[in-house]
mmCIF file of N, CA and C in Angstrom:
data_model
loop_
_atom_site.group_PDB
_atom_site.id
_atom_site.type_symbol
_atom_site.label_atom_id
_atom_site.label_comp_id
_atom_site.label_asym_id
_atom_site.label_seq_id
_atom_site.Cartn_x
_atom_site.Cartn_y
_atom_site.Cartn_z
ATOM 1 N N UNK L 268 -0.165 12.554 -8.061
ATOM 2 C CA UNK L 268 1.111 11.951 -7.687
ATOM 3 C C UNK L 268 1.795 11.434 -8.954
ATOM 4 N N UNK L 269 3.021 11.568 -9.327
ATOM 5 C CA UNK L 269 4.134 11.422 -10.687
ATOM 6 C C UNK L 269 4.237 10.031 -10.379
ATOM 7 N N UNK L 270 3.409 8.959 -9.051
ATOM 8 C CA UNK L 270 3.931 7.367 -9.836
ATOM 9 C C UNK L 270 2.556 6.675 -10.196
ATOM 10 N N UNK L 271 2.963 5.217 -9.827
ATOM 11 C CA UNK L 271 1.994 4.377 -9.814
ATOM 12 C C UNK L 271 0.521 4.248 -9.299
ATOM 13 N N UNK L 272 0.187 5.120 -8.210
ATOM 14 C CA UNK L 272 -0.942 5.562 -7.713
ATOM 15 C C UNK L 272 -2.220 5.609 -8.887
ATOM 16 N N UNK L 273 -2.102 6.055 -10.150
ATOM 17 C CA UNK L 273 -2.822 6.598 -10.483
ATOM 18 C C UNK L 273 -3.414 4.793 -11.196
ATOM 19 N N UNK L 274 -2.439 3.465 -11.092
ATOM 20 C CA UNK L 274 -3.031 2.124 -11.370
ATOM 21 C C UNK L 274 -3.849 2.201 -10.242
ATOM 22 N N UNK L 275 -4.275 2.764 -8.958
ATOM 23 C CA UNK L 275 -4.554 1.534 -7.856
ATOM 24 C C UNK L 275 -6.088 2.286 -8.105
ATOM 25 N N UNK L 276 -6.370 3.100 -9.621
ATOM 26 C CA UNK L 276 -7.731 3.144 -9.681
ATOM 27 C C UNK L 276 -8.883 3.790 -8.660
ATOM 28 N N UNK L 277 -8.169 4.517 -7.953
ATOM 29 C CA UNK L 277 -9.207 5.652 -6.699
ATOM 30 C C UNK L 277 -9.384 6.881 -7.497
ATOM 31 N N UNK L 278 -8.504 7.606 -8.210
ATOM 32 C CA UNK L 278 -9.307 8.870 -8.477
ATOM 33 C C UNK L 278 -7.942 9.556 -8.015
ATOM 34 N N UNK L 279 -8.040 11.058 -8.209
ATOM 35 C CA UNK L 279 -6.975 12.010 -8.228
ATOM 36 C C UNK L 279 -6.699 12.673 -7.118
ATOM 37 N N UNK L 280 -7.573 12.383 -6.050
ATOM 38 C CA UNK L 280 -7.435 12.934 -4.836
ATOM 39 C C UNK L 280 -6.191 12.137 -3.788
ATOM 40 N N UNK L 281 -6.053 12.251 -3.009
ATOM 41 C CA UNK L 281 -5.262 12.220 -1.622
ATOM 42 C C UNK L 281 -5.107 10.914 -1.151
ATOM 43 N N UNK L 282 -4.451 10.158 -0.311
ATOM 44 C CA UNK L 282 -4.949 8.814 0.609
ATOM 45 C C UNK L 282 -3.448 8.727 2.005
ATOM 46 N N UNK L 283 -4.303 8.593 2.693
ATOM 47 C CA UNK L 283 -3.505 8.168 4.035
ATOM 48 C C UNK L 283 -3.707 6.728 4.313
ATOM 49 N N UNK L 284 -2.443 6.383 4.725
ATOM 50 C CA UNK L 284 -1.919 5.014 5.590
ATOM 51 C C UNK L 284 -2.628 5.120 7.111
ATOM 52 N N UNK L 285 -3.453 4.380 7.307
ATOM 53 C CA UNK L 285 -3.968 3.997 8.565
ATOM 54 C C UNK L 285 -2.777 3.124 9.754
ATOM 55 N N UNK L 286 -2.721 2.216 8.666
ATOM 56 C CA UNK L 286 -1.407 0.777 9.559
ATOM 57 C C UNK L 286 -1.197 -0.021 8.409
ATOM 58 N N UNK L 287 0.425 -0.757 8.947
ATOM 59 C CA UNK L 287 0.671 -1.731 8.347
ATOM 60 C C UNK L 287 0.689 -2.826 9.282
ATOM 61 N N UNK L 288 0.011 -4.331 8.450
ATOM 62 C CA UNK L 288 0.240 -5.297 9.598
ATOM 63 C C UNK L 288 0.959 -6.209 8.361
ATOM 64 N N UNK L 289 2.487 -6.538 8.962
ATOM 65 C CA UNK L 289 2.662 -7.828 8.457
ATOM 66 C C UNK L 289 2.333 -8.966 9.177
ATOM 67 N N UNK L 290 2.579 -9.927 8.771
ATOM 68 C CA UNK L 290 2.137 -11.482 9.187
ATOM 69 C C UNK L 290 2.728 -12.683 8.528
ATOM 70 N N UNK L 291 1.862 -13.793 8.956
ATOM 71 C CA UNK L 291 2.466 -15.177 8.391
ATOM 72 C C UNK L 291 4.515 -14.441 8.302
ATOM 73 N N UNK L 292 4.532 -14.477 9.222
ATOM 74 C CA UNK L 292 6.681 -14.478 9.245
ATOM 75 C C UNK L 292 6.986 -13.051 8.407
ATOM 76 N N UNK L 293 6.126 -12.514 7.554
ATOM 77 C CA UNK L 293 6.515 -10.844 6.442
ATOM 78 C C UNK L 293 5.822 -11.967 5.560
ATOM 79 N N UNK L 294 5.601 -12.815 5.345
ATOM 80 C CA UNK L 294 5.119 -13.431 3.848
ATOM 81 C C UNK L 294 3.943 -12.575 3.284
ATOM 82 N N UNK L 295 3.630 -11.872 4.660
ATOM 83 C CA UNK L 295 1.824 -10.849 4.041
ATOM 84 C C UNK L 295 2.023 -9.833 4.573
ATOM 85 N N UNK L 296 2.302 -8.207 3.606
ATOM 86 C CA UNK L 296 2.232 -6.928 3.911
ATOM 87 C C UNK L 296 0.692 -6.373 3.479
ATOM 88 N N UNK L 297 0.045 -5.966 4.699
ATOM 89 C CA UNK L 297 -1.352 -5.463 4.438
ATOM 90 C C UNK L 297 -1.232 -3.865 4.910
ATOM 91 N N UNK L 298 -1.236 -2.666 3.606
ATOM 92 C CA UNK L 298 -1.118 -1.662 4.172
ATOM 93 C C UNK L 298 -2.981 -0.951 4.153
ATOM 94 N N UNK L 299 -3.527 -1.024 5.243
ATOM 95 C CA UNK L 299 -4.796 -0.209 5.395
ATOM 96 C C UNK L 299 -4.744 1.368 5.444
ATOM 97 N N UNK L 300 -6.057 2.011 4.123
ATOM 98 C CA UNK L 300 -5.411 3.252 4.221
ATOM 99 C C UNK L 300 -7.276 4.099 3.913
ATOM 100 N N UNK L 301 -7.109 4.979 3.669
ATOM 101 C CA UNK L 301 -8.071 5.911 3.450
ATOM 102 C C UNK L 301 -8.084 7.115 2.153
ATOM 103 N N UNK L 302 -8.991 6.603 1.261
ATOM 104 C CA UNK L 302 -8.590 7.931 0.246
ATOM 105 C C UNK L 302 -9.644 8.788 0.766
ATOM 106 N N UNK L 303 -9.458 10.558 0.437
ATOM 107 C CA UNK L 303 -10.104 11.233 0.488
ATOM 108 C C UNK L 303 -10.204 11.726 1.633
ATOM 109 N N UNK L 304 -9.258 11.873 2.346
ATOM 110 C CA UNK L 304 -9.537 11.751 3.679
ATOM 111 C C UNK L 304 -10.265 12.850 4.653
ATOM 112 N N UNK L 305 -10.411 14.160 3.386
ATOM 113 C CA UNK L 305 -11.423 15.223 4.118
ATOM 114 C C UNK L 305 -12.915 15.399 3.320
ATOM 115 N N UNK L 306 -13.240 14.424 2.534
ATOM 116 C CA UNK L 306 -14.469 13.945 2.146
ATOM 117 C C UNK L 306 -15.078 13.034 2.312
ATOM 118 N N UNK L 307 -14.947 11.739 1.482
ATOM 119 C CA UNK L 307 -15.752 10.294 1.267
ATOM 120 C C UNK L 307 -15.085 9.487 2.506
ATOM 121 N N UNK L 308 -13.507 9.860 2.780
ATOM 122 C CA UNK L 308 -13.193 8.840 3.147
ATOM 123 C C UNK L 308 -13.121 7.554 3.331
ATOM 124 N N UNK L 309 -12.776 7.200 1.918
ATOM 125 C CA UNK L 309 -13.387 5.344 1.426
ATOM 126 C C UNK L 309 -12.184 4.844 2.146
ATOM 127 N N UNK L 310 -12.665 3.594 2.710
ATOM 128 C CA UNK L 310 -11.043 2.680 2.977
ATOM 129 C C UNK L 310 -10.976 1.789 1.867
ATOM 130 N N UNK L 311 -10.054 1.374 1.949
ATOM 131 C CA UNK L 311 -9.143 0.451 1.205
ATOM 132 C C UNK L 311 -8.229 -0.431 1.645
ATOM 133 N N UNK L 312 -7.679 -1.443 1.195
ATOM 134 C CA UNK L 312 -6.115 -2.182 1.915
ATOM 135 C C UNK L 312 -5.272 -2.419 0.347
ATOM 136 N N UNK L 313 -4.235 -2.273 0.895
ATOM 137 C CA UNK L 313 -3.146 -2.654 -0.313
ATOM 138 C C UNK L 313 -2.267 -3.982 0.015
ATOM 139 N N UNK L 314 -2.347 -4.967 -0.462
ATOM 140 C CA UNK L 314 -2.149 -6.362 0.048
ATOM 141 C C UNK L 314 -1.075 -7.122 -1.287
ATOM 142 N N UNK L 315 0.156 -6.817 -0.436
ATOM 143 C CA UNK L 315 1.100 -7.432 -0.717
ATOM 144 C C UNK L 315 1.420 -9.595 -0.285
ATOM 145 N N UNK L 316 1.677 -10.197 -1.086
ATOM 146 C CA UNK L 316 1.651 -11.429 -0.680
ATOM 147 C C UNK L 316 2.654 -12.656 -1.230
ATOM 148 N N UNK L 317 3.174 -13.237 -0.927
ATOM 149 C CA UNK L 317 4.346 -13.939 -0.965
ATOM 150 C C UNK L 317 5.628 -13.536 -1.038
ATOM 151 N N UNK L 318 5.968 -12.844 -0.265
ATOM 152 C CA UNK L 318 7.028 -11.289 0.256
ATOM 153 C C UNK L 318 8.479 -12.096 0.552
ATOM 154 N N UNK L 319 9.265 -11.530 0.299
ATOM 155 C CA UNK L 319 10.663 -12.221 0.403
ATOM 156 C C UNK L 319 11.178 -11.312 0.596
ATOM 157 N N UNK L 320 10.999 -9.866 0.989
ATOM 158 C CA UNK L 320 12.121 -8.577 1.597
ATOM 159 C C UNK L 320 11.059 -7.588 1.707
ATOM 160 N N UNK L 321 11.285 -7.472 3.370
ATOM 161 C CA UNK L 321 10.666 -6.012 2.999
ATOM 162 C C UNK L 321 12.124 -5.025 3.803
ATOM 163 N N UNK L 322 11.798 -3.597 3.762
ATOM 164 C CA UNK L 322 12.667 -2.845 4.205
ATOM 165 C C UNK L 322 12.272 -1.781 4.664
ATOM 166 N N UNK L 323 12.362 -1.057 5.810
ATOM 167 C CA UNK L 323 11.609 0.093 6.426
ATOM 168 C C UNK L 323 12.453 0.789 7.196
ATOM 169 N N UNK L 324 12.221 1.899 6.805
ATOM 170 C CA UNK L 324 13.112 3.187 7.658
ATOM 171 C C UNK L 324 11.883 3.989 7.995
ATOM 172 N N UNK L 325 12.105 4.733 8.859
ATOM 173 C CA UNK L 325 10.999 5.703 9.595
ATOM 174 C C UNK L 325 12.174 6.751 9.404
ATOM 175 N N UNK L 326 11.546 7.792 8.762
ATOM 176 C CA UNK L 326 11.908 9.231 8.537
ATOM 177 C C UNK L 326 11.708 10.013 9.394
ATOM 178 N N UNK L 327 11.134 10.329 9.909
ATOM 179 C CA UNK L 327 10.248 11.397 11.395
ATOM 180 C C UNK L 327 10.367 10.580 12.565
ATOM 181 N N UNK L 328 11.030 9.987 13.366
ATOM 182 C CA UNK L 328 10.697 10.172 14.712
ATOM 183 C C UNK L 328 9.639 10.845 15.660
ATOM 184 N N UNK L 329 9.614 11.925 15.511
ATOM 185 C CA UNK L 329 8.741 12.506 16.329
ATOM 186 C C UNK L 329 7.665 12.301 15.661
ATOM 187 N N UNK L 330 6.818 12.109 15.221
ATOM 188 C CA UNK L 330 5.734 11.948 14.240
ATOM 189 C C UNK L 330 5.758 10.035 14.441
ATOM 190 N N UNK L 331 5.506 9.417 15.048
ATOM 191 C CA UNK L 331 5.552 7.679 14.955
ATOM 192 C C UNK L 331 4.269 7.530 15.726
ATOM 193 N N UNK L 332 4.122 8.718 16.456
ATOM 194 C CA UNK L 332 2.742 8.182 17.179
ATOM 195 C C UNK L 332 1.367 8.860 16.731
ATOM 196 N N UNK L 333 1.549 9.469 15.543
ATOM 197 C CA UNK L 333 0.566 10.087 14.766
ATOM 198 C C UNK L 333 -0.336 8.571 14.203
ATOM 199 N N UNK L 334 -1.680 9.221 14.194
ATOM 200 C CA UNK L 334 -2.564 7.558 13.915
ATOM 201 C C UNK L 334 -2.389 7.740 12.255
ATOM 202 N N UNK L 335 -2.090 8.715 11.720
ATOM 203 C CA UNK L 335 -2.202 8.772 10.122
ATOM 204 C C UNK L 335 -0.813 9.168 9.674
ATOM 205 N N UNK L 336 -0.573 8.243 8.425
ATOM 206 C CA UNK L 336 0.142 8.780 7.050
ATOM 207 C C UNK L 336 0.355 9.263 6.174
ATOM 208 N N UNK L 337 0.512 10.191 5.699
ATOM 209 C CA UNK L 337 0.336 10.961 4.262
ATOM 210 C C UNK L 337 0.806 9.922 3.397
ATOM 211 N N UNK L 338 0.227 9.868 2.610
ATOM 212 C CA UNK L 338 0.836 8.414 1.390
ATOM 213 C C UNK L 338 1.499 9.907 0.338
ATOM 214 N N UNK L 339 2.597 9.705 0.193
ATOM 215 C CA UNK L 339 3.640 10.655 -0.694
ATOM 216 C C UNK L 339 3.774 10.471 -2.396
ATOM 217 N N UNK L 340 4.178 9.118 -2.378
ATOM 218 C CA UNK L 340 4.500 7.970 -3.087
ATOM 219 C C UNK L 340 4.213 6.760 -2.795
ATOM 220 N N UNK L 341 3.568 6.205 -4.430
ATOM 221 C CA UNK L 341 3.386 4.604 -4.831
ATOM 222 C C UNK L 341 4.229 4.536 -5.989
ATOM 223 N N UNK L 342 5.018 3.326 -5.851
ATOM 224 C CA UNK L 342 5.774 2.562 -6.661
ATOM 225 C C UNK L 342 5.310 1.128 -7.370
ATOM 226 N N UNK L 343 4.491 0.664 -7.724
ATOM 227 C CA UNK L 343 4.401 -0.695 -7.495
ATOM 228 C C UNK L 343 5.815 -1.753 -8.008
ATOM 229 N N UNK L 344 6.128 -1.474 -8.413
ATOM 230 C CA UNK L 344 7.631 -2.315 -8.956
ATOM 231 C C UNK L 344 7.225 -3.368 -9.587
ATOM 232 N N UNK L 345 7.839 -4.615 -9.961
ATOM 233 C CA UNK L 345 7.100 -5.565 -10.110
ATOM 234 C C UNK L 345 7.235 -7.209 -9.658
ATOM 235 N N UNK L 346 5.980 -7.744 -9.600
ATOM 236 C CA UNK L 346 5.463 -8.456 -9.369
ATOM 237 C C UNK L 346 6.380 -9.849 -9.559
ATOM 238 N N UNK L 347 6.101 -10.876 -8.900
ATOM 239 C CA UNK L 347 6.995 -12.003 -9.482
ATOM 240 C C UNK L 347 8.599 -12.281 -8.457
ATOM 241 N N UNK L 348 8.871 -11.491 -7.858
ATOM 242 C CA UNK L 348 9.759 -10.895 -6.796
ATOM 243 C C UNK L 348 10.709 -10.338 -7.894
ATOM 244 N N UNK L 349 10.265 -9.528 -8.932
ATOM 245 C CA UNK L 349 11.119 -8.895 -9.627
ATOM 246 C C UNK L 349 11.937 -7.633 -9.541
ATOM 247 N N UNK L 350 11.028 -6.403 -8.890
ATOM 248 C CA UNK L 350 11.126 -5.489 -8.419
ATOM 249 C C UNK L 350 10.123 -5.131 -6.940
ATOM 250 N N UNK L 351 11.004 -4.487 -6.071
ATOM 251 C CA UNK L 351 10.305 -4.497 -5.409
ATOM 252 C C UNK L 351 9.190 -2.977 -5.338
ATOM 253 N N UNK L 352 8.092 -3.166 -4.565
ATOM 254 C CA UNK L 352 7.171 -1.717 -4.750
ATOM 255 C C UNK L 352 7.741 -1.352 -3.456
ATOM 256 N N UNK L 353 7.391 0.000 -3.464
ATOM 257 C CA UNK L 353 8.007 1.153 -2.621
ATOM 258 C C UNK L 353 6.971 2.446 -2.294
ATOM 259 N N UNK L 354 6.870 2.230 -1.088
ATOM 260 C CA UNK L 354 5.857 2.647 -0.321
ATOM 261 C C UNK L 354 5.978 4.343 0.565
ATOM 262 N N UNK L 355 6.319 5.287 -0.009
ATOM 263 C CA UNK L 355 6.171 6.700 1.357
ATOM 264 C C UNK L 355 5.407 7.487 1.339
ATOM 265 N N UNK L 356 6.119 7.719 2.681
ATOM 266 C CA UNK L 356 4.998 8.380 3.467
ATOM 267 C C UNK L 356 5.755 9.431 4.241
ATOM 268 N N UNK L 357 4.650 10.421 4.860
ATOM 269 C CA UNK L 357 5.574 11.711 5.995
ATOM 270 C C UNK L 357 6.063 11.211 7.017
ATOM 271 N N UNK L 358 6.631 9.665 7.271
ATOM 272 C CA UNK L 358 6.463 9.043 8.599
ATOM 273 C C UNK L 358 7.784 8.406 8.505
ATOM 274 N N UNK L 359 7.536 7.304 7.190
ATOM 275 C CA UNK L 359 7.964 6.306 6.772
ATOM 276 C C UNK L 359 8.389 5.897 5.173
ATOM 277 N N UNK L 360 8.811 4.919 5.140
ATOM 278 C CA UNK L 360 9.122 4.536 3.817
ATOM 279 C C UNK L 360 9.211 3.085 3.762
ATOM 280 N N UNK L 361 8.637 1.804 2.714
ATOM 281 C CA UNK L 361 8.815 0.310 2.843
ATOM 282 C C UNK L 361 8.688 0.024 1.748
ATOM 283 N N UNK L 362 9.851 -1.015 1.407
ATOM 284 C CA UNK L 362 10.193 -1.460 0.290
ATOM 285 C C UNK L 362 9.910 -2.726 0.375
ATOM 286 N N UNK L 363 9.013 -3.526 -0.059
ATOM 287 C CA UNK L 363 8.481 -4.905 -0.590
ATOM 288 C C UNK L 363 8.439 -5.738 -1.549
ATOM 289 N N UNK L 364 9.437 -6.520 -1.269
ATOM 290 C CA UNK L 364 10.158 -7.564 -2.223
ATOM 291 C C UNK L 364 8.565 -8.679 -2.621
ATOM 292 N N UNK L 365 7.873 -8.556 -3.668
ATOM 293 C CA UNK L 365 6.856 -9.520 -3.473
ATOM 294 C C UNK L 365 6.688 -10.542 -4.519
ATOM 295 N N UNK L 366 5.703 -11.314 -4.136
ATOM 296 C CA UNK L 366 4.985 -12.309 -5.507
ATOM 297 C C UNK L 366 3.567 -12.052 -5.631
ATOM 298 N N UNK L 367 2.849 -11.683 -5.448
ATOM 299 C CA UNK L 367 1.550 -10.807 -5.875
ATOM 300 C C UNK L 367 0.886 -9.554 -5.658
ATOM 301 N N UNK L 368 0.332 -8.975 -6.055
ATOM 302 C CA UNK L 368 -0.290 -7.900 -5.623
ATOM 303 C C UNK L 368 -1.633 -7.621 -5.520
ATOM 304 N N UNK L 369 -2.704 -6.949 -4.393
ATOM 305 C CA UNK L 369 -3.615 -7.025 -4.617
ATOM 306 C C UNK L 369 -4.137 -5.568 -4.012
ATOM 307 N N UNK L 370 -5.553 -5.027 -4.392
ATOM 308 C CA UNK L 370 -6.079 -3.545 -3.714
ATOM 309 C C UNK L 370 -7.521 -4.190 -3.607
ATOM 310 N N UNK L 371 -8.233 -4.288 -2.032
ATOM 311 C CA UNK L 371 -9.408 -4.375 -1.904
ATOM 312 C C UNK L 371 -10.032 -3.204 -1.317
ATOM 313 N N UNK L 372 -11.083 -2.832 -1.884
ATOM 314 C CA UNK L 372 -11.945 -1.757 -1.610
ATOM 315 C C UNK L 372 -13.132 -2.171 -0.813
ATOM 316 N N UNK L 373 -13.817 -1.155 -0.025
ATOM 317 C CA UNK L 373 -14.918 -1.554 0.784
ATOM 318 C C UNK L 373 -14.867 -0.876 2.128
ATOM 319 N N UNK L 374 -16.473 -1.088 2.550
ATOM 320 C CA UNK L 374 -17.228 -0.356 3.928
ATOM 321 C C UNK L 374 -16.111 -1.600 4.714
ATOM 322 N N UNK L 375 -16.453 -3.081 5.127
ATOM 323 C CA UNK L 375 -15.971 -3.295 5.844
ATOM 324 C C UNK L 375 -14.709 -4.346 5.288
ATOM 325 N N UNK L 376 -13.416 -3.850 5.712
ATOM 326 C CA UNK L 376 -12.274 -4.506 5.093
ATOM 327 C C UNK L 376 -12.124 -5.669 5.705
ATOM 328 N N UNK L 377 -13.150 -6.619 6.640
ATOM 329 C CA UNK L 377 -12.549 -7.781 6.961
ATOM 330 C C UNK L 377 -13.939 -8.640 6.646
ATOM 331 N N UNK L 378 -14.381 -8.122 5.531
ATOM 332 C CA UNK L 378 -15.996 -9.152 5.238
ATOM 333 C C UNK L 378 -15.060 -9.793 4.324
ATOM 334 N N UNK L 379 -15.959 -10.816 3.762
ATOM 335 C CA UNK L 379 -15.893 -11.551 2.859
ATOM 336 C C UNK L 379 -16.001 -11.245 1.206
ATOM 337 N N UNK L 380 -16.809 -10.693 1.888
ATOM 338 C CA UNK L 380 -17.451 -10.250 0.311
ATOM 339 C C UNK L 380 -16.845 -8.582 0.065
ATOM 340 N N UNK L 381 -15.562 -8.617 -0.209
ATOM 341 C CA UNK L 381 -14.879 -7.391 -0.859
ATOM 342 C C UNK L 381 -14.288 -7.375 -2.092
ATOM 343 N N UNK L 382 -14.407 -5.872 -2.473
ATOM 344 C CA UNK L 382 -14.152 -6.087 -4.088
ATOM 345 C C UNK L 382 -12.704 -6.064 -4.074
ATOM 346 N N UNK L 383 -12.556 -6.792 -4.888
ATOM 347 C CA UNK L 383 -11.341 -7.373 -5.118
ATOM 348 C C UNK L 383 -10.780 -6.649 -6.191
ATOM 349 N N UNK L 384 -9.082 -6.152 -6.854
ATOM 350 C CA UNK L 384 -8.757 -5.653 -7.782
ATOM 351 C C UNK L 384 -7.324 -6.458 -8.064
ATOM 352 N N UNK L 385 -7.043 -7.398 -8.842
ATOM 353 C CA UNK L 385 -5.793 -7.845 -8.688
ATOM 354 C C UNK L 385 -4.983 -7.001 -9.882
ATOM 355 N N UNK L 386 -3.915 -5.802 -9.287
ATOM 356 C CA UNK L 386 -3.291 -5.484 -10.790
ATOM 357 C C UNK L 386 -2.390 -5.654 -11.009
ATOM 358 N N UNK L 387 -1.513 -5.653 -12.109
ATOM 359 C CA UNK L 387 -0.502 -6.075 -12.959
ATOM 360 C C UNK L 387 0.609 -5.173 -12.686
ATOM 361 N N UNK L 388 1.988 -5.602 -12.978
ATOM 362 C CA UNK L 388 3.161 -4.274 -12.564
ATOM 363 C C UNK L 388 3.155 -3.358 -13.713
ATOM 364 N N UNK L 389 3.672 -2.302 -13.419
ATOM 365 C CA UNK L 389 3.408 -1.633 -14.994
ATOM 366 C C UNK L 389 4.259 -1.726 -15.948
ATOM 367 N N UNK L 390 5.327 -2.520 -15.837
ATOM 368 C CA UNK L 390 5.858 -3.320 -16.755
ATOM 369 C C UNK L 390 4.791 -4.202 -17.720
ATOM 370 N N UNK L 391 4.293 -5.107 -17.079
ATOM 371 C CA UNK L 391 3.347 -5.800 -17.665
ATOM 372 C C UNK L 391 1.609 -4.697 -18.313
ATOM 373 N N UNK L 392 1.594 -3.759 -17.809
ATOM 374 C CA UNK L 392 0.512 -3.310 -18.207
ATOM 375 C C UNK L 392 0.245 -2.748 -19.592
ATOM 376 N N UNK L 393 -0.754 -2.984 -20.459
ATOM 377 C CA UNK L 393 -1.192 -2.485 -21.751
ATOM 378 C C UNK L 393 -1.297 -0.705 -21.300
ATOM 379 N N UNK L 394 -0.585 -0.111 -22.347
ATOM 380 C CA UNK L 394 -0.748 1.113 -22.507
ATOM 381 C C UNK L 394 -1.554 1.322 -24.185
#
């Protein structure tokens, strides 16, 4: 993929959107997804947090009741509510105005004990 994907550190293969749940009012965008999805199939969540805009259009209609997403494009934008990251998919598309960013990996995404990855916008990132 030509964006940001290749920060969120999975590897060169594929990943689908499972669901998005916002919460706390939009203050928390949690997108749950799956890389690999005709091998390992690792999950993951992409966890947006202190959110001040998000924005969503659904592209496909007919396709809304499909349980999976093709993830198309990652944007992360940046951080700080500077830019927002930008999210598509064959479904959908969401733009998230935020103040942190986070990617947890793991068997079960609602333990405690998950690995945690907090990364930087790529503005801010060392090349």
């Amino acid at each position: 993929m030509p964006d940001d994907y290749n920060l969120l550190n999975l590897g060169g293969l594929t990943s689908l959107v499972k669901n998005v749940n916002v919460s706390l009012w939009g203050n928390e965008v949690l997108l749950e997804c799956i890389y690999d999805p005709t091998g390992a199939q690792l999950p993951y969540s992409l966890v947006f947090q202190d959110c001040r805009e998000i924005m969503w259009e659904v592209h496909d209609e007919e396709e809304v009741k499909e349980p999976l997403a093709d993830l198309i494009g990652f944007h992360l934008g940046e951080n700080a509510h500077r830019k927002a990251a930008l999210i598509h998919t064959d479904i959908f598309e969401i733009s998230i105005l935020y103040g942190s960013f986070s990617i947890h990996k793991g068997e079960n995404l609602n333990a405690e004990d998950l690995e945690t990855e907090v990364l930087v916008s790529p503005a801010q990132a060392v090349v």
